[in-house]
Amino acid sequence: MRLMTIAAVLAFAVSPAMAQNYPDRPITVVVPFAAGGPTDTIARITAASMQKSLGQQIIIENAVGAGGTIGSARVARAAPDGYTLLIHHVGLSTAATLYRKLPYDTKTAFVPLGLVTESPQTIIARPDFGPNTLKELIEYIKANKEKVSYAHAGLGAASQLCGMLIQTALQTQVTTVPYKGNGPIMNDLLGKQVDMTCDQATNTTGPITSKQVKAYAVTTKTRMSTFPDLPTADEAGLPGFEISVWHGVYAPKGTPPEIVKKLSDAIVAAMKDPELAKRFRDITTEPVAPERATPQVHEKMLISEIDRWAPIIKAAGQYAD
Ligand code: MLT
């Protein structure tokens, strides 16, 4: 057993020469949600820019399921050689409490490499759903909880966090329908197979503009400049409601500092890349300031978000196990 452990460590060991030549082959970035959703889109835009400075191709792998924890576990147990990375959002911090048993310790299993962007969610519904304002939606949910279906991307998804906060605020429970990501959820909302969800603005701006979905509110404390008439949840009927979906890139624990630095520098360069900024603006978000795209700021954010959400989730009593 001991010999096996030593062999495993040796198999994972990265020599100084390997670190120096890094990267000399394609890098995989694991997206823990389905293709066509907000995390996938942000990953693809970020990867396209990072590969310019890294000089290597970045392949996106959607390892989906269990609210993002399957993809996260895949990276937590990957060789810490810089060739398998994770992009994840606020859900990495909420899953740390939602799941009492995870195959990794969220606070220590990853090396945060840098934040990339932060966006509001929008509370949305199928286009023919009855309520027209957030106040009407709240009344409708209270009166028809057994009829309302709320789609989310699994326990640990940002959409699940938002749904949990709405239900906690209204002290009610609707029917929740789990998916593998907001990509498939959007298809089913457009197809009128589910009633409502919260989805990141990066994924909903098009469908809201074309009135393919009905929008009630944004989840941040400030309105979006794209939709100045769309109220915040806080001002429209859910006082104190606030979620911002921040995304960052991670390497497995044990990744050598030289490789961490190369990756972090590539993220900082991506945040300064006008092409990335344009593609982010096209989906109504923006790159974080370069000083926030660093391991130090990202690590603080992860730890403080784990600590921020833990008591809220415990009070809601929602656990995945
Ligand atoms: C996705 O990319 O599908 C989302 O980030 C899922 C979610 O967290 O709601």
Coordinates of C-alpha atoms and ligand atoms in Angstrom, one line a residue:
M1 CA 0.0 0.0 0.0
R2 CA 2.8 2.4 1.1
L3 CA 4.8 1.4 -2.0
M4 CA 1.8 2.1 -4.2
T5 CA 1.4 5.6 -2.6
I6 CA 5.1 6.3 -3.3
A7 CA 4.7 5.0 -6.9
A8 CA 1.6 7.2 -7.4
V9 CA 3.5 10.3 -6.1
L10 CA 6.5 9.5 -8.4
A11 CA 4.1 9.0 -11.4
F12 CA 2.7 12.5 -10.7
A13 CA 6.0 14.2 -10.1
V14 CA 6.9 17.1 -12.4
S15 CA 10.6 17.5 -12.9
P16 CA 12.1 21.0 -13.1
A17 CA 12.8 20.4 -16.9
M18 CA 9.1 19.5 -17.4
A19 CA 8.0 22.7 -15.6
Q20 CA 10.5 24.8 -17.6
N21 CA 9.2 23.4 -20.9
Y22 CA 5.6 23.7 -19.9
P23 CA 3.4 23.7 -21.9
D24 CA 4.7 21.4 -24.6
R25 CA 1.4 19.7 -25.4
P26 CA -2.3 20.6 -25.4
I27 CA -4.0 21.5 -22.1
T28 CA -7.5 20.3 -21.1
V29 CA -9.8 22.7 -19.3
V30 CA -12.7 20.8 -17.6
V31 CA -16.1 22.5 -17.7
P32 CA -18.3 20.9 -15.0
F33 CA -21.6 21.8 -16.8
A34 CA -23.1 21.0 -20.2
A35 CA -21.9 22.5 -23.5
G36 CA -23.8 25.6 -24.7
G37 CA -24.3 27.1 -21.2
P38 CA -22.7 30.1 -19.5
T39 CA -19.7 28.3 -18.0
D40 CA -18.9 26.6 -21.2
T41 CA -19.1 29.9 -23.2
I42 CA -16.9 31.7 -20.7
A43 CA -14.4 28.8 -20.7
R44 CA -14.2 28.7 -24.5
I45 CA -13.6 32.5 -24.7
T46 CA -11.0 32.5 -21.9
A47 CA -9.2 29.4 -23.4
A48 CA -9.0 31.0 -26.9
S49 CA -7.2 34.0 -25.4
M50 CA -5.0 32.0 -23.0
Q51 CA -3.7 29.7 -25.7
K52 CA -2.3 32.8 -27.5
S53 CA 0.2 33.5 -24.7
L54 CA 0.7 29.8 -23.8
G55 CA 1.4 28.8 -27.4
Q56 CA -0.5 25.6 -27.0
Q57 CA -4.0 24.4 -27.8
I58 CA -6.6 24.3 -25.0
I59 CA -9.2 21.6 -25.3
I60 CA -12.5 22.0 -23.5
E61 CA -13.9 18.9 -21.8
N62 CA -17.5 19.0 -20.4
A63 CA -17.4 16.6 -17.4
V64 CA -20.9 17.1 -16.2
G65 CA -23.2 16.0 -13.4
A66 CA -23.9 16.3 -9.7
G67 CA -24.0 20.1 -9.8
G68 CA -20.4 20.5 -11.0
T69 CA -18.9 18.1 -8.5
I70 CA -18.1 15.4 -11.0
G71 CA -15.9 17.7 -13.1
S72 CA -14.3 19.2 -10.0
A73 CA -13.5 15.7 -8.7
R74 CA -12.0 14.8 -12.1
V75 CA -9.5 17.8 -11.8
A76 CA -8.9 17.3 -8.0
R77 CA -7.5 13.8 -8.8
A78 CA -5.7 14.7 -12.0
A79 CA -1.9 14.9 -12.2
P80 CA -0.8 18.3 -10.9
D81 CA 1.2 19.0 -14.1
G82 CA -0.7 21.9 -15.5
Y83 CA -2.3 19.8 -18.3
T84 CA -5.7 19.4 -16.6
L85 CA -7.4 22.5 -15.3
L86 CA -10.9 23.4 -14.1
I87 CA -13.1 26.4 -14.7
H88 CA -15.8 26.8 -12.2
H89 CA -18.0 29.5 -10.6
V90 CA -19.5 30.4 -7.2
G91 CA -20.9 26.8 -7.1
L92 CA -17.5 25.4 -6.2
S93 CA -17.9 27.3 -2.9
T94 CA -21.6 26.3 -2.3
A95 CA -21.0 22.6 -3.1
A96 CA -18.5 22.5 -0.2
T97 CA -21.5 22.8 2.2
L98 CA -24.3 21.2 0.1
Y99 CA -22.3 18.0 -0.1
R100 CA -21.3 16.6 3.3
K101 CA -19.2 14.0 1.6
L102 CA -17.1 15.1 -1.4
P103 CA -14.1 13.2 -2.8
Y104 CA -12.0 16.4 -2.3
D105 CA -11.6 19.2 0.2
T106 CA -12.6 22.3 -1.6
K107 CA -10.4 24.6 0.4
T108 CA -7.2 22.7 -0.3
A109 CA -7.7 20.4 -3.4
F110 CA -7.1 23.2 -5.9
V111 CA -4.7 26.0 -6.7
P112 CA -6.8 29.0 -7.7
L113 CA -5.1 30.6 -10.7
G114 CA -7.2 33.7 -11.2
L115 CA -10.7 35.0 -11.5
V116 CA -12.0 35.8 -15.0
T117 CA -15.4 37.4 -14.9
E118 CA -18.4 38.1 -12.7
S119 CA -22.1 38.3 -13.8
P120 CA -25.6 38.7 -12.5
Q121 CA -28.2 36.0 -12.9
T122 CA -31.6 36.8 -14.3
I123 CA -34.8 35.3 -12.9
I124 CA -36.6 34.1 -16.1
A125 CA -39.5 32.0 -17.2
R126 CA -41.0 30.4 -20.3
P127 CA -42.5 33.1 -22.5
D128 CA -46.1 32.2 -21.9
F129 CA -45.8 31.8 -18.1
G130 CA -48.6 33.8 -16.3
P131 CA -46.8 36.2 -14.0
N132 CA -45.4 39.4 -15.6
T133 CA -43.5 41.0 -12.7
L134 CA -41.5 39.7 -9.8
K135 CA -44.3 40.7 -7.4
E136 CA -46.8 38.7 -9.5
L137 CA -44.3 35.8 -9.7
I138 CA -43.9 35.7 -5.9
E139 CA -47.7 35.7 -5.4
Y140 CA -48.1 33.0 -8.1
I141 CA -45.5 30.8 -6.5
K142 CA -47.1 31.2 -3.1
A143 CA -50.5 30.2 -4.5
N144 CA -49.4 27.5 -6.9
K145 CA -46.3 25.9 -5.4
E146 CA -47.2 22.4 -6.4
K147 CA -47.7 23.5 -10.0
V148 CA -44.5 25.5 -10.5
S149 CA -41.4 23.7 -12.0
Y150 CA -38.0 25.3 -11.3
A151 CA -35.1 24.0 -13.4
H152 CA -31.6 24.0 -12.1
A153 CA -28.2 22.5 -13.0
G154 CA -27.9 20.2 -10.0
L155 CA -27.0 20.8 -6.4
G156 CA -24.0 23.0 -6.5
A157 CA -25.0 25.0 -9.6
A158 CA -25.6 28.7 -9.5
S159 CA -29.1 28.2 -10.7
Q160 CA -29.8 25.9 -7.7
L161 CA -28.3 28.5 -5.3
C162 CA -30.7 31.1 -6.7
G163 CA -33.7 28.8 -6.6
M164 CA -32.8 27.8 -3.0
L165 CA -32.7 31.5 -2.0
I166 CA -36.0 32.3 -3.7
Q167 CA -37.7 29.4 -1.9
T168 CA -36.1 30.3 1.4
A169 CA -37.3 33.9 1.1
L170 CA -40.8 32.8 0.2
Q171 CA -40.8 29.9 2.8
T172 CA -42.1 27.5 0.2
Q173 CA -41.0 24.7 -2.0
V174 CA -41.7 24.3 -5.7
T175 CA -41.0 21.3 -7.9
T176 CA -37.3 21.4 -8.8
V177 CA -36.1 19.7 -12.0
P178 CA -32.3 18.9 -12.2
Y179 CA -30.4 19.3 -15.5
K180 CA -26.7 19.0 -16.4
G181 CA -26.4 22.7 -17.2
N182 CA -28.2 25.9 -18.3
G183 CA -27.6 25.0 -21.9
P184 CA -30.2 22.2 -21.8
I185 CA -32.4 24.2 -19.4
M186 CA -32.6 27.0 -21.9
N187 CA -33.7 24.6 -24.6
D188 CA -36.5 23.3 -22.4
L189 CA -37.6 26.8 -21.3
L190 CA -37.8 27.8 -25.0
G191 CA -39.7 24.6 -25.6
K192 CA -42.0 25.4 -22.6
Q193 CA -41.2 22.2 -20.9
V194 CA -40.3 23.9 -17.5
D195 CA -41.7 27.0 -16.0
M196 CA -38.7 29.0 -14.7
T197 CA -35.1 29.2 -13.6
C198 CA -32.3 31.6 -12.8
D199 CA -29.6 31.7 -15.5
Q200 CA -26.6 33.9 -15.9
A201 CA -27.0 37.1 -17.9
T202 CA -24.2 35.8 -20.2
N203 CA -26.6 33.1 -21.4
T204 CA -29.9 35.0 -21.3
T205 CA -29.4 38.4 -22.9
G206 CA -30.3 37.1 -26.4
P207 CA -33.4 35.2 -25.4
I208 CA -34.6 38.1 -23.2
T209 CA -34.0 40.7 -26.0
S210 CA -35.9 38.5 -28.5
K211 CA -38.7 37.9 -25.9
Q212 CA -38.2 34.1 -26.1
V213 CA -38.1 34.1 -22.3
K214 CA -39.8 36.4 -19.8
A215 CA -37.4 38.2 -17.4
Y216 CA -38.4 39.3 -13.9
A217 CA -35.2 40.6 -12.2
V218 CA -31.5 40.5 -12.0
T219 CA -29.8 39.0 -8.9
T220 CA -27.2 41.7 -8.3
K221 CA -27.7 44.9 -6.2
T222 CA -27.3 47.0 -9.4
R223 CA -29.3 46.8 -12.6
M224 CA -27.6 45.8 -15.9
S225 CA -26.9 48.6 -18.3
T226 CA -28.2 46.3 -21.1
F227 CA -31.6 46.1 -19.5
P228 CA -32.1 49.3 -17.5
D229 CA -35.8 48.6 -17.0
L230 CA -35.3 45.2 -15.5
P231 CA -35.4 45.7 -11.7
T232 CA -33.1 44.0 -9.2
A233 CA -34.6 41.2 -7.1
D234 CA -33.8 43.3 -4.1
E235 CA -35.9 46.3 -5.2
A236 CA -38.7 44.3 -6.9
G237 CA -39.8 42.1 -4.0
L238 CA -37.0 40.0 -2.5
P239 CA -35.2 42.4 -0.1
G240 CA -31.5 41.6 0.5
F241 CA -31.4 39.1 -2.4
E242 CA -27.9 39.1 -4.0
I243 CA -26.0 36.6 -6.0
S244 CA -23.1 37.3 -8.3
V245 CA -21.7 34.5 -10.4
W246 CA -17.9 34.7 -10.4
H247 CA -15.8 32.3 -12.5
G248 CA -12.2 31.3 -12.0
V249 CA -9.6 28.8 -13.3
Y250 CA -8.1 26.1 -11.0
A251 CA -5.2 23.6 -11.2
P252 CA -4.9 20.6 -8.9
K253 CA -3.2 20.9 -5.6
G254 CA 0.6 20.3 -5.9
T255 CA 1.0 22.0 -9.3
P256 CA 4.6 23.4 -9.3
P257 CA 4.9 27.2 -8.7
E258 CA 6.6 27.8 -12.1
I259 CA 3.6 26.2 -13.9
V260 CA 1.1 28.1 -11.7
K261 CA 2.9 31.4 -12.6
K262 CA 2.8 30.6 -16.3
L263 CA -0.9 29.9 -16.1
S264 CA -1.7 32.9 -14.0
D265 CA 0.3 35.2 -16.3
A266 CA -1.7 33.7 -19.2
I267 CA -5.0 34.6 -17.4
V268 CA -3.8 38.1 -16.7
A269 CA -2.8 38.5 -20.4
A270 CA -6.3 37.2 -21.4
M271 CA -8.0 39.8 -19.1
K272 CA -6.0 42.5 -21.0
D273 CA -6.8 41.0 -24.5
P274 CA -9.1 43.3 -26.5
E275 CA -10.5 40.3 -28.4
L276 CA -11.6 38.6 -25.1
A277 CA -13.0 41.9 -23.8
K278 CA -15.1 42.2 -27.0
R279 CA -16.4 38.6 -26.8
F280 CA -17.2 39.1 -23.1
R281 CA -19.0 42.4 -23.9
D282 CA -21.0 40.5 -26.6
I283 CA -22.4 38.3 -23.9
T284 CA -22.9 41.3 -21.5
T285 CA -20.0 40.6 -19.2
E286 CA -16.5 42.0 -18.9
P287 CA -13.1 40.7 -17.8
V288 CA -12.1 41.2 -14.2
A289 CA -9.4 43.9 -13.6
P290 CA -6.0 42.2 -14.1
E291 CA -5.1 42.5 -10.4
R292 CA -8.1 40.2 -9.6
A293 CA -6.9 37.6 -12.1
T294 CA -4.3 36.4 -9.6
P295 CA -4.0 33.3 -7.4
Q296 CA -4.0 35.4 -4.2
V297 CA -7.2 37.3 -4.9
H298 CA -8.9 34.2 -6.3
E299 CA -8.0 32.1 -3.3
K300 CA -9.3 34.8 -0.9
M301 CA -12.6 34.9 -2.9
L302 CA -13.0 31.1 -2.8
I303 CA -12.4 30.9 0.9
S304 CA -14.6 33.9 1.8
E305 CA -17.4 32.5 -0.5
I306 CA -17.3 29.1 1.1
D307 CA -17.6 30.8 4.5
R308 CA -20.3 33.2 3.3
W309 CA -22.6 30.5 1.9
A310 CA -22.1 27.8 4.5
P311 CA -24.5 29.2 7.2
I312 CA -27.1 30.2 4.6
I313 CA -27.2 26.6 3.1
K314 CA -27.2 25.1 6.6
A315 CA -30.1 27.3 7.6
A316 CA -32.0 26.2 4.4
G317 CA -31.2 22.6 5.4
Q318 CA -30.6 21.6 1.8
Y319 CA -28.0 18.8 1.4
A320 CA -27.1 16.6 -1.5
D321 CA -26.7 13.5 0.6
Ligands
MLT1 C1 -23.9 26.2 -16.7 O1 -22.9 26.6 -17.3 O2 -24.7 25.4 -17.2 C2 -24.2 26.9 -15.4 O3 -23.1 27.6 -14.9 C3 -24.9 26.1 -14.5 C4 -25.3 26.8 -13.2 O4 -24.5 26.9 -12.4 O5 -26.5 27.1 -13.0

